[in-house]
Coordinates of N, CA and C in Angstrom, one line a residue:
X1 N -0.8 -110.8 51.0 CA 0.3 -110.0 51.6 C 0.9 -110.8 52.8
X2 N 0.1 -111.6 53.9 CA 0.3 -112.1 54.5 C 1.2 -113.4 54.4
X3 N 0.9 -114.2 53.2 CA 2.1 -115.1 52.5 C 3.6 -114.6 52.2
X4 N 3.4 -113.8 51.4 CA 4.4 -113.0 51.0 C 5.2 -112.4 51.8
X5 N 4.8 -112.0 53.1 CA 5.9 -111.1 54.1 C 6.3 -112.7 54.8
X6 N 5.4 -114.0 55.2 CA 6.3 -114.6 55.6 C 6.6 -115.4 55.1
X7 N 6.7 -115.5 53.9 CA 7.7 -116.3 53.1 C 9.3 -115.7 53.2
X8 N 9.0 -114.5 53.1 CA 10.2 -113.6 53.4 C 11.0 -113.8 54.8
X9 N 10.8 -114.4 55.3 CA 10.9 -114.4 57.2 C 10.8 -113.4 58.2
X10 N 9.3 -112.6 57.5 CA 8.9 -111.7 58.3 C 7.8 -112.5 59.5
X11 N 7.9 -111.8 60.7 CA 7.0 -111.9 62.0 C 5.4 -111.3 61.4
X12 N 4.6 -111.6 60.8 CA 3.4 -111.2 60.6 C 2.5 -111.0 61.6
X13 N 1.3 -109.8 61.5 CA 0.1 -109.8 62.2 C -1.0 -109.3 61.4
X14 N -2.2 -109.8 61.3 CA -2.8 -108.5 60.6 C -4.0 -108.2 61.4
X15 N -4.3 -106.7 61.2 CA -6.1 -106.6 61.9 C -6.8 -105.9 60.9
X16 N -8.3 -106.5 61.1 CA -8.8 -106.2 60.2 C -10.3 -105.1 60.3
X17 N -10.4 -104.0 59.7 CA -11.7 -103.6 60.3 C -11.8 -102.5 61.9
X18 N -10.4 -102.2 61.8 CA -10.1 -101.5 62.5 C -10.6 -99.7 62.9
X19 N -11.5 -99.2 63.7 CA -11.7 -97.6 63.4 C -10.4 -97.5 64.0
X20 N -10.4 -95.9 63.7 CA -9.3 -94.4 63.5 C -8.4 -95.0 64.8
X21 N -9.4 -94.5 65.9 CA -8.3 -94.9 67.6 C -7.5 -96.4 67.3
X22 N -8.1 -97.3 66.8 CA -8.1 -98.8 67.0 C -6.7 -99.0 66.4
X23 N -6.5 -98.3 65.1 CA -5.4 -98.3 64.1 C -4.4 -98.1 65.3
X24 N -4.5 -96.2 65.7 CA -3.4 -95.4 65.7 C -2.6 -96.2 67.1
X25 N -3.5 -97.5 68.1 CA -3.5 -97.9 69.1 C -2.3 -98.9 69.0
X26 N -3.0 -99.7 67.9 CA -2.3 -100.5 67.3 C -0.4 -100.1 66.7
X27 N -0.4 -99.4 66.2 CA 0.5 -98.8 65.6 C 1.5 -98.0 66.6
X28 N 1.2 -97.6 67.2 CA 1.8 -96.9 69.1 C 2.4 -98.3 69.5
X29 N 1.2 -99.2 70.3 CA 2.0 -100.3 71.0 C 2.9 -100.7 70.0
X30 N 2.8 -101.1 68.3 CA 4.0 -101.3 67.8 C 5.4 -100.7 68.2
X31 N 5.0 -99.6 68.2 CA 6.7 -98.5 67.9 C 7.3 -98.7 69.3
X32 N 6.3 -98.8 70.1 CA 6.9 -98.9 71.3 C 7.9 -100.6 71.7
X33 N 7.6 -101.3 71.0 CA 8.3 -103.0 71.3 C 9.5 -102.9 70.9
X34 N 10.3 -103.4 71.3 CA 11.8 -103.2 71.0 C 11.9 -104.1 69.7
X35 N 12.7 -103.4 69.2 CA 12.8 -104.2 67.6 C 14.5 -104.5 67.4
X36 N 15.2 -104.8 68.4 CA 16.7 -104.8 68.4 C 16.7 -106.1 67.4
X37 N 16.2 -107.1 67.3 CA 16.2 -108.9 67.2 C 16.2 -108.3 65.2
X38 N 15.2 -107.5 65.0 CA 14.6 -107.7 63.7 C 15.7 -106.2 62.6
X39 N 15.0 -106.5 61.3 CA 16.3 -105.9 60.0 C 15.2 -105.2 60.2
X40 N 14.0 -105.0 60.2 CA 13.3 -103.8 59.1 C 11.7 -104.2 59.2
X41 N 11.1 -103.0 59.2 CA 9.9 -102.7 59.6 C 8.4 -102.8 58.3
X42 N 7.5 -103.9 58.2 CA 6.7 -103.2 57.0 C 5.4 -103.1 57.8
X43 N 4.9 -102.2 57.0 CA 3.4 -101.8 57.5 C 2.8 -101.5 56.1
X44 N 1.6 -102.3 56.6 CA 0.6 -102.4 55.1 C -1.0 -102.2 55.7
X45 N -1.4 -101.3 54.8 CA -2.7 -100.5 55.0 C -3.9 -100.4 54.2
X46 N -4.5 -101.2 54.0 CA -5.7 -101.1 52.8 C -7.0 -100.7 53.2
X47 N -7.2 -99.7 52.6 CA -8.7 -99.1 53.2 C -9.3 -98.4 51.9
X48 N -10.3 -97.5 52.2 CA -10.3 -96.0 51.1 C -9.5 -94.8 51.9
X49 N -9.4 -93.8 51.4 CA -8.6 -93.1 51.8 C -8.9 -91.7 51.3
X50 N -7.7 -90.7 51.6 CA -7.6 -89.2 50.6 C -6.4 -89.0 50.9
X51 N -6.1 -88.0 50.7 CA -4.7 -87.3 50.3 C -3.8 -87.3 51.8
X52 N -3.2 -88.7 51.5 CA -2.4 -88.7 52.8 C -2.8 -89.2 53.7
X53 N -3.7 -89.7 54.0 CA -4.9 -89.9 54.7 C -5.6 -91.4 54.1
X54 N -6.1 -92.3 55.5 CA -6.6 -93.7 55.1 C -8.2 -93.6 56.1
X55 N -9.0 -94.2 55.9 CA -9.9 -94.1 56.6 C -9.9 -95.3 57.9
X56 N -10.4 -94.8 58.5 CA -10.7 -96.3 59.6 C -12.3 -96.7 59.6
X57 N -12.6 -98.1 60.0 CA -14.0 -98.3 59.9 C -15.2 -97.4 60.5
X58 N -14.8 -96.3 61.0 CA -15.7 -95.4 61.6 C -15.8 -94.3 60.8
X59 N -15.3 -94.4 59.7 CA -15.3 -93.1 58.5 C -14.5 -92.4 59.2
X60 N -13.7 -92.1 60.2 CA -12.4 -91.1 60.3 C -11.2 -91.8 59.7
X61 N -10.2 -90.2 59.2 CA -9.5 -90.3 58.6 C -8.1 -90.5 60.1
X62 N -7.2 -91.3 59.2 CA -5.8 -91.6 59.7 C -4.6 -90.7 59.1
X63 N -4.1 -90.0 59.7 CA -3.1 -89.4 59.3 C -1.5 -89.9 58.7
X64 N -1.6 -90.7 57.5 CA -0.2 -91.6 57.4 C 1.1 -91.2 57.7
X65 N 1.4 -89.8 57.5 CA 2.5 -89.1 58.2 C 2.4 -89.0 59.9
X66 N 1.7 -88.9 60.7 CA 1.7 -88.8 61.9 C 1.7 -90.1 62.1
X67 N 1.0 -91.5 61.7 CA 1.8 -92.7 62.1 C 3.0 -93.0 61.9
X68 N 3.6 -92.3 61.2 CA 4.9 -92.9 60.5 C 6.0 -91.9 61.9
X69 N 5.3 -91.0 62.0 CA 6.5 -90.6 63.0 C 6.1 -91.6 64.5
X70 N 5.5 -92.3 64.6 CA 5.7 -93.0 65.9 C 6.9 -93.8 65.6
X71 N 7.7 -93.8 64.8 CA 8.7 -95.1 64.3 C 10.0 -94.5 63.7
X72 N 10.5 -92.6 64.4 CA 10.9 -91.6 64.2 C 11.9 -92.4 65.0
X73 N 13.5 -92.1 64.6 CA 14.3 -92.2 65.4 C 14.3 -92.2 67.2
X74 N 14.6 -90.6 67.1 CA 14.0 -91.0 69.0 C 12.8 -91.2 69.5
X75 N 11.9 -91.9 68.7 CA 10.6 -92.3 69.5 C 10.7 -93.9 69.5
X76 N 11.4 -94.4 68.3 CA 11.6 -95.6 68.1 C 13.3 -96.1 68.1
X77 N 14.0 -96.1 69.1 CA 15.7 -96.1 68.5 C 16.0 -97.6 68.2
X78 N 14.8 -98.7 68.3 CA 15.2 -100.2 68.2 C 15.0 -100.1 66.4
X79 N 14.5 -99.3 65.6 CA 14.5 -99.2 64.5 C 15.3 -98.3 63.7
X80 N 15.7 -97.1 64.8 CA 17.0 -96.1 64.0 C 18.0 -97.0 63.1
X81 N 18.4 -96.3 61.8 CA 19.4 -97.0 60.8 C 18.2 -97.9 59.9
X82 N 17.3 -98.7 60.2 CA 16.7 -99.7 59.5 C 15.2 -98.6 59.2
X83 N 15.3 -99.9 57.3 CA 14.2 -99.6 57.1 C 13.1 -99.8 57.2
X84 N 12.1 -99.0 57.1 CA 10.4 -98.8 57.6 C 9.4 -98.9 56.1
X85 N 8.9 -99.5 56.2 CA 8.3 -99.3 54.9 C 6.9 -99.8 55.2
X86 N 6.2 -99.0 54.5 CA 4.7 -98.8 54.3 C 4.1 -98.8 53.4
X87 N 3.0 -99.7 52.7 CA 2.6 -99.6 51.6 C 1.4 -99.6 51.9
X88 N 0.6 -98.6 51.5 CA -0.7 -97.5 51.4 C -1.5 -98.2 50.1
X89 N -2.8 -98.6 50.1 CA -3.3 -99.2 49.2 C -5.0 -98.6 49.6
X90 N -4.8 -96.9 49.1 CA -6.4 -96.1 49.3 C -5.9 -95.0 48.2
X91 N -7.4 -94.7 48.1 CA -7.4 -93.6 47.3 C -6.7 -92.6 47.7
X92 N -6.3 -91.4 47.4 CA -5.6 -90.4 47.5 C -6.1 -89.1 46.9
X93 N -7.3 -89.3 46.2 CA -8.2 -88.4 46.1 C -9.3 -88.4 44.7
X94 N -10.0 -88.1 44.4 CA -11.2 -88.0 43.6 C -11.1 -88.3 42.2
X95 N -10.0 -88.0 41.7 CA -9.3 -87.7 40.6 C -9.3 -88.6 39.8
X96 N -9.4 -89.0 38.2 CA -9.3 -90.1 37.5 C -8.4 -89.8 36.6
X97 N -7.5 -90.2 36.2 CA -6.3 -90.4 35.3 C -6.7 -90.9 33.7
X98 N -6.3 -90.2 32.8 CA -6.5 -90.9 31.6 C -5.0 -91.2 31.4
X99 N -4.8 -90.7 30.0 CA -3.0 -91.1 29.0 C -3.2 -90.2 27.9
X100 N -2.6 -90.8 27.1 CA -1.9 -89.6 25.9 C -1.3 -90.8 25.2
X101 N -1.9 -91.1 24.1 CA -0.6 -92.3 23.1 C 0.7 -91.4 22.5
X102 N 1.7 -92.0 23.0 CA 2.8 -91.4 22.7 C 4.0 -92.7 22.1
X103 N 4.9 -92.2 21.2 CA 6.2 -92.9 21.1 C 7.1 -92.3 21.7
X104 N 8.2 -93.8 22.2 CA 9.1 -93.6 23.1 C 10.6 -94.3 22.6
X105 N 11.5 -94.3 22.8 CA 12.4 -94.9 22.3 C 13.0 -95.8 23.8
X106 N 13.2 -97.0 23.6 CA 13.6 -98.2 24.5 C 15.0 -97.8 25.4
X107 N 15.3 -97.3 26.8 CA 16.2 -97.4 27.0 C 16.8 -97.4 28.6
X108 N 17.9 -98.2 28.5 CA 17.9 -98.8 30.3 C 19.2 -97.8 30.5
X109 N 19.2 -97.0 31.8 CA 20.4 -96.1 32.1 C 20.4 -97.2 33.7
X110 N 21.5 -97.4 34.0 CA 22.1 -98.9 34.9 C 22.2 -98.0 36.1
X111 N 22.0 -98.2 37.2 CA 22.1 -97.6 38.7 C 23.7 -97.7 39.0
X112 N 24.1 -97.3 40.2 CA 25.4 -97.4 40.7 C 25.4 -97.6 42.1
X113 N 26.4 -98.1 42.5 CA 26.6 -97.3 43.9 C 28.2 -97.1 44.2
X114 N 28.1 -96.9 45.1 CA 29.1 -95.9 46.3 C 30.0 -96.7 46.9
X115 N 31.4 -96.6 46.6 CA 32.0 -97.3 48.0 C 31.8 -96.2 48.7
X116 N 32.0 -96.9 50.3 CA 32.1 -95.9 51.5 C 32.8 -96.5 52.5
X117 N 33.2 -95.6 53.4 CA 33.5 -95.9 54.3 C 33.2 -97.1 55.3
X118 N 33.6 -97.9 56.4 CA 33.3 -98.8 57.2 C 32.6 -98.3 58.1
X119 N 31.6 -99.0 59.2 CA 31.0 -99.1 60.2 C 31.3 -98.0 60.9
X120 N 30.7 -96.6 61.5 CA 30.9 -95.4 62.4 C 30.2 -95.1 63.0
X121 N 30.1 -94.5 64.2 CA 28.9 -94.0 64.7 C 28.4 -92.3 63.8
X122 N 27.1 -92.5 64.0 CA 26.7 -91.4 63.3 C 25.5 -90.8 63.8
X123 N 24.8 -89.4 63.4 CA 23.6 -88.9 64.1 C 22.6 -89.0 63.2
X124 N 21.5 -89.9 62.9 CA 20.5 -90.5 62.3 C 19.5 -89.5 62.5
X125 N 19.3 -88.9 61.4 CA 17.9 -88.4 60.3 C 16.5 -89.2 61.1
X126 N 15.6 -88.3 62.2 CA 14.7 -88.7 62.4 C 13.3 -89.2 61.3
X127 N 13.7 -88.9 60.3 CA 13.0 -89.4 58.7 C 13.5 -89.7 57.5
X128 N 14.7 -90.6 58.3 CA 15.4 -90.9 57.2 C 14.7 -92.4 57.1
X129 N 15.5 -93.1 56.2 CA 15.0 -94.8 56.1 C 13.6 -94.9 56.2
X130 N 12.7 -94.1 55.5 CA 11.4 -94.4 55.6 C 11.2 -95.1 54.2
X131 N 9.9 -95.3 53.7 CA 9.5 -95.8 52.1 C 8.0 -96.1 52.5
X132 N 7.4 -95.1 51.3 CA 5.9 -94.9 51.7 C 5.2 -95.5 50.4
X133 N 4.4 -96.6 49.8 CA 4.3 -96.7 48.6 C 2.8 -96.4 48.6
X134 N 2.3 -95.8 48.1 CA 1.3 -95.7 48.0 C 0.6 -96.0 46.6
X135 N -0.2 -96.9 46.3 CA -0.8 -97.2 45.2 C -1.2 -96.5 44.4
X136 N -1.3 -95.3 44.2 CA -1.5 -94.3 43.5 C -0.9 -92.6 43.7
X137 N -0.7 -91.6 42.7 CA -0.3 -90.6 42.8 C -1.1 -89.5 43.5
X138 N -0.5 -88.5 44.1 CA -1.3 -87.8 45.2 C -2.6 -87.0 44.0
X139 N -3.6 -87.2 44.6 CA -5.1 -86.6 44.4 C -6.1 -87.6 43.4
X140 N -5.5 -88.7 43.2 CA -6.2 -89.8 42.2 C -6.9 -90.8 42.9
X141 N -7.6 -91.5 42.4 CA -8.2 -92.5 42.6 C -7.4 -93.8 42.6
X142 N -7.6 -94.9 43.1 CA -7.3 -96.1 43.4 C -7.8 -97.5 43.0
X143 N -7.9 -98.1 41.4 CA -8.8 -99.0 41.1 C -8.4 -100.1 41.9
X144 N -9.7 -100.4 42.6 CA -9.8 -101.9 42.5 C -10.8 -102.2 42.0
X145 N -10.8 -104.0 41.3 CA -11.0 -104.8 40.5 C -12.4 -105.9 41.1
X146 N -13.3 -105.6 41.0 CA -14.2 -107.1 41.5 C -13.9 -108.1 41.4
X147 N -13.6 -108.4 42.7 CA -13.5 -110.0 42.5 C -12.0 -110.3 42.4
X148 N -11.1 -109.3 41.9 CA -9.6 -109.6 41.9 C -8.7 -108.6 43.0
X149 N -9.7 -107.6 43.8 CA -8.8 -106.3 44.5 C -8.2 -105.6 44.4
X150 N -7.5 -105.5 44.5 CA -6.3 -104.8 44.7 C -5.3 -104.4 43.3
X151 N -5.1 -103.9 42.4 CA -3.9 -104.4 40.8 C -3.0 -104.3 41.6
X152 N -2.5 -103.0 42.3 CA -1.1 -102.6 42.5 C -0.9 -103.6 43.8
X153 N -1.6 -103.9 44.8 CA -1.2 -105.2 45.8 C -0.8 -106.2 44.8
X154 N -2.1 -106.7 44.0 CA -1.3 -108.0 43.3 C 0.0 -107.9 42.4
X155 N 0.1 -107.1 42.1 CA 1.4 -106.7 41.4 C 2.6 -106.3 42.0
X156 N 2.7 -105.7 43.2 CA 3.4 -105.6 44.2 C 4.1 -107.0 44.7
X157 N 2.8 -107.5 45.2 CA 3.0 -109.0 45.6 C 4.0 -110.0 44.7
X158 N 3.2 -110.2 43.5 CA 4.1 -111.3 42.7 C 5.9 -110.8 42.6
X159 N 5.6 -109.1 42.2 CA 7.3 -108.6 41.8 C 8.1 -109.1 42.9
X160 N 7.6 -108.6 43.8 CA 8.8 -108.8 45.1 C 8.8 -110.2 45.4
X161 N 7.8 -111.5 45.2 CA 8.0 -112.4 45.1 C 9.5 -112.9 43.8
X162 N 8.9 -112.5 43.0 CA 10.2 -112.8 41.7 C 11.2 -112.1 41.6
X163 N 10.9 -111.0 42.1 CA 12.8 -110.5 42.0 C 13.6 -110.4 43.4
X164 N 12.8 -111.1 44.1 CA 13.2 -111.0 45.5 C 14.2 -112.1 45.4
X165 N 13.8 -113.4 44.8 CA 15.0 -114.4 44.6 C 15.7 -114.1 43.6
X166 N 16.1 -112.7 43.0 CA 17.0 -112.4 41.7 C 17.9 -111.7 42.7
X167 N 17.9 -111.3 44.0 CA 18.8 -110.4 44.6 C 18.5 -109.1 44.5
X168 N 17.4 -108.2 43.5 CA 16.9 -107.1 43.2 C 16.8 -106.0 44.8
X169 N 17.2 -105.2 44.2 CA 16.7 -104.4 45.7 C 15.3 -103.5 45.5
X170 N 14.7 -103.0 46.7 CA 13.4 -102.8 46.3 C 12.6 -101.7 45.8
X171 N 13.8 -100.5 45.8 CA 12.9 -99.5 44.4 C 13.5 -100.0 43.3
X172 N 14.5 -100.9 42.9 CA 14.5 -101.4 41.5 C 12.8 -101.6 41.3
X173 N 12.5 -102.8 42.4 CA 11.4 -103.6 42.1 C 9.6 -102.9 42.0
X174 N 10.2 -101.4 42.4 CA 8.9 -100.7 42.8 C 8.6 -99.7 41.0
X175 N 10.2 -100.0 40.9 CA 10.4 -99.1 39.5 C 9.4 -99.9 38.0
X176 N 9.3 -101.6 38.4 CA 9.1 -102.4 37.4 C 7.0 -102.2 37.9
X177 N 6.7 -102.0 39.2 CA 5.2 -102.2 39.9 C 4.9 -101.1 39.1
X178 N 5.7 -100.0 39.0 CA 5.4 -98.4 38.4 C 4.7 -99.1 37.4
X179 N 5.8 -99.5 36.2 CA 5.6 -99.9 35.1 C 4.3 -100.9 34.7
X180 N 4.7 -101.5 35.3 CA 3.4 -102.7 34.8 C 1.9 -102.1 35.1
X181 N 1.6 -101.5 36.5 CA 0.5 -100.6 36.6 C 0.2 -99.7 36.0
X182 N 0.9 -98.9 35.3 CA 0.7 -98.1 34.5 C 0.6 -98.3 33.2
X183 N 1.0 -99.4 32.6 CA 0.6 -100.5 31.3 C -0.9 -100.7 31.3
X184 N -1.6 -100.8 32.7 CA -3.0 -101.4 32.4 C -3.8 -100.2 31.6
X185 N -4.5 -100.8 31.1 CA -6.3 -99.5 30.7 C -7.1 -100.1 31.4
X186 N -7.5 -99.2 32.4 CA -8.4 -99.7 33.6 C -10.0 -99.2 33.0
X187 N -10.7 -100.2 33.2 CA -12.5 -99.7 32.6 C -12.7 -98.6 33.2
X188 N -13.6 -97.4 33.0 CA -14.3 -96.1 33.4 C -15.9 -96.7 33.7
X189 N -16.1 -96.8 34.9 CA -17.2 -96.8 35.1 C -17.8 -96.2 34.8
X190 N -17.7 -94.5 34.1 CA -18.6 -93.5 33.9 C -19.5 -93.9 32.4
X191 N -18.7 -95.0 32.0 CA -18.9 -95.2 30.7 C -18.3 -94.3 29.4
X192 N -17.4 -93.4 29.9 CA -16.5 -93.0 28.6 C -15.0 -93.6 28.2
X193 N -15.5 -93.9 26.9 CA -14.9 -95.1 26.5 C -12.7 -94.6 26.4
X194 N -12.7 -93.5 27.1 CA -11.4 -93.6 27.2 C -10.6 -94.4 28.8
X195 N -10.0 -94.8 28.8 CA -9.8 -95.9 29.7 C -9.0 -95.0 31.0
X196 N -9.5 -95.3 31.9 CA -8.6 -94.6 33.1 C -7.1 -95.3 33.7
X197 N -6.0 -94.9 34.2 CA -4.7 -94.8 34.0 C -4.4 -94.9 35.8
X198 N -3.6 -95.6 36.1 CA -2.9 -95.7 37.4 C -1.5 -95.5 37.4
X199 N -0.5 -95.0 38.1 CA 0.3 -95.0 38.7 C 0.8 -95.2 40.1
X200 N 1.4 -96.2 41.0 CA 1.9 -96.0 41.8 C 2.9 -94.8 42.2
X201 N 2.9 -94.4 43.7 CA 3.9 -93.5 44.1 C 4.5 -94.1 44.8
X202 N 5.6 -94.4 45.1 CA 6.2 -94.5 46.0 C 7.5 -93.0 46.3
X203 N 7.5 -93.5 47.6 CA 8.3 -91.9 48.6 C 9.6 -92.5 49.0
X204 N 10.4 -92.1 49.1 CA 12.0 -92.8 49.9 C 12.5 -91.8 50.6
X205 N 13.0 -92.3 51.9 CA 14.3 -91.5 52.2 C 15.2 -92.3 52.9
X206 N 15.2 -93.9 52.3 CA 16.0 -94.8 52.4 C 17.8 -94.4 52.0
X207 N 18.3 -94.6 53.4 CA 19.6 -94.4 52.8 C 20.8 -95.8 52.5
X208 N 20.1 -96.9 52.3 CA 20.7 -98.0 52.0 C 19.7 -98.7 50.9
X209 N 20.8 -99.8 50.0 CA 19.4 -100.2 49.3 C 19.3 -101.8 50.0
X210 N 17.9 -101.8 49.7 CA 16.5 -103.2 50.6 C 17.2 -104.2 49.4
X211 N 17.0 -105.3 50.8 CA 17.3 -106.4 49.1 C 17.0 -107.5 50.6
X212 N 15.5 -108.2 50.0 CA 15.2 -109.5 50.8 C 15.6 -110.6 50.7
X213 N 15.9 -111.4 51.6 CA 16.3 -112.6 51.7 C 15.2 -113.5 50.9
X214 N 16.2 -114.5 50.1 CA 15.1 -115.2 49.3 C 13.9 -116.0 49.8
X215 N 12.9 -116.2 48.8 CA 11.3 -116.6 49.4 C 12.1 -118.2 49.4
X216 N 11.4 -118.7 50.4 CA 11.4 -120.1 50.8 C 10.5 -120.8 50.2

């Protein structure tokens, strides 16, 4: 992750091992730094987790919606208009996913956009321009892999590495992570031989679309 954001010519930090206070401490003094200089905000979280919720090293839970409002328009105005994005990489709850073999018929419907208007002042949506990805669907489980981590990080990672230099913007690119994650048959530890099933979620209330400057 850490390559990847600054290949992109993001400012990196990471901490590791952090309990509940340690995070929420961390994540405060952030909101609070002025961010006039910079395009856009990521925050990345890997722990176990539950519904909404990530753990900190002390077995308390973190409330990912109550972090996310420290970076709320008027608590944060050096980030108002820009995007925030957060990718959540914990369980989300107990739950194991199977499938259903199904036929599908092949088919791409093409996105659009909008002219609009030029440059105006406007009154900004204290939850607007957020993006929450979370590696799995609310109440499910979260595979990770021995010895490899993470699927939906590693797959996260590469896409936005390769479509980041195609000019892609980034729920195109979260639409293709859906995809490929959800292609896997992940082993069942329980030992029933039907294979357990992932989906990422990702959340928007992006009102522009993300498109990174290419990896160097």
């Amino acid at each position: 992750l850490k390559r990847l954001w600054t290949s992109l010519h993001f400012k990196t930090e990471v901490f590791q091992n952090l309990n509940k206070e340690d995070m929420e401490k961390a994540l405060m003094s952030l909101a609070r730094e002025s961010h006039e200089e910079y395009d856009c905000l990521v925050v990345c979280l890997l722990s176990h987790g539950d519904l909404g919720k990530v753990y900190g090293a002390d077995s308390e839970l973190l409330d990912i919606h109550e972090v996310q409002s420290y970076f709320y328009a008027d608590k944060c105005p050096s980030l108002a208009g820009k995007p925030k994005l957060f990718f959540i990489q914990a369980c989300q709850g107990p739950e194991k996913q199977t499938g259903l073999n199904v036929e599908t018929d092949g088919g791409i419907l093409e996105g659009w956009e909008a002219d609009g208007p030029g440059k105006k002042e406007t009154i900004i949506h204290n939850r607007a321009d957020f993006l929450s990805g979370f590696s799995t669907t609310p109440g499910d489980m979260s595979v990770r892999l021995p010895n490899k981590g993470s699927i939906y990080v590693s797959i996260l990672c590469r896409l936005i590495k390769e479509y980041a230099n195609k000019g892609q913007d980034l729920l195109s690119i979260l639409t293709v992570v859906n995809q490929q994650v959800s292609d896997l048959n992940l082993k069942n530890d329980s030992g029933d031989p039907v294979p357990i099933k992932q989906v990422p979620h990702p959340c928007s209330t992006l009102t522009k679309r993300v498109v990174f400057r290419r990896v160097t």
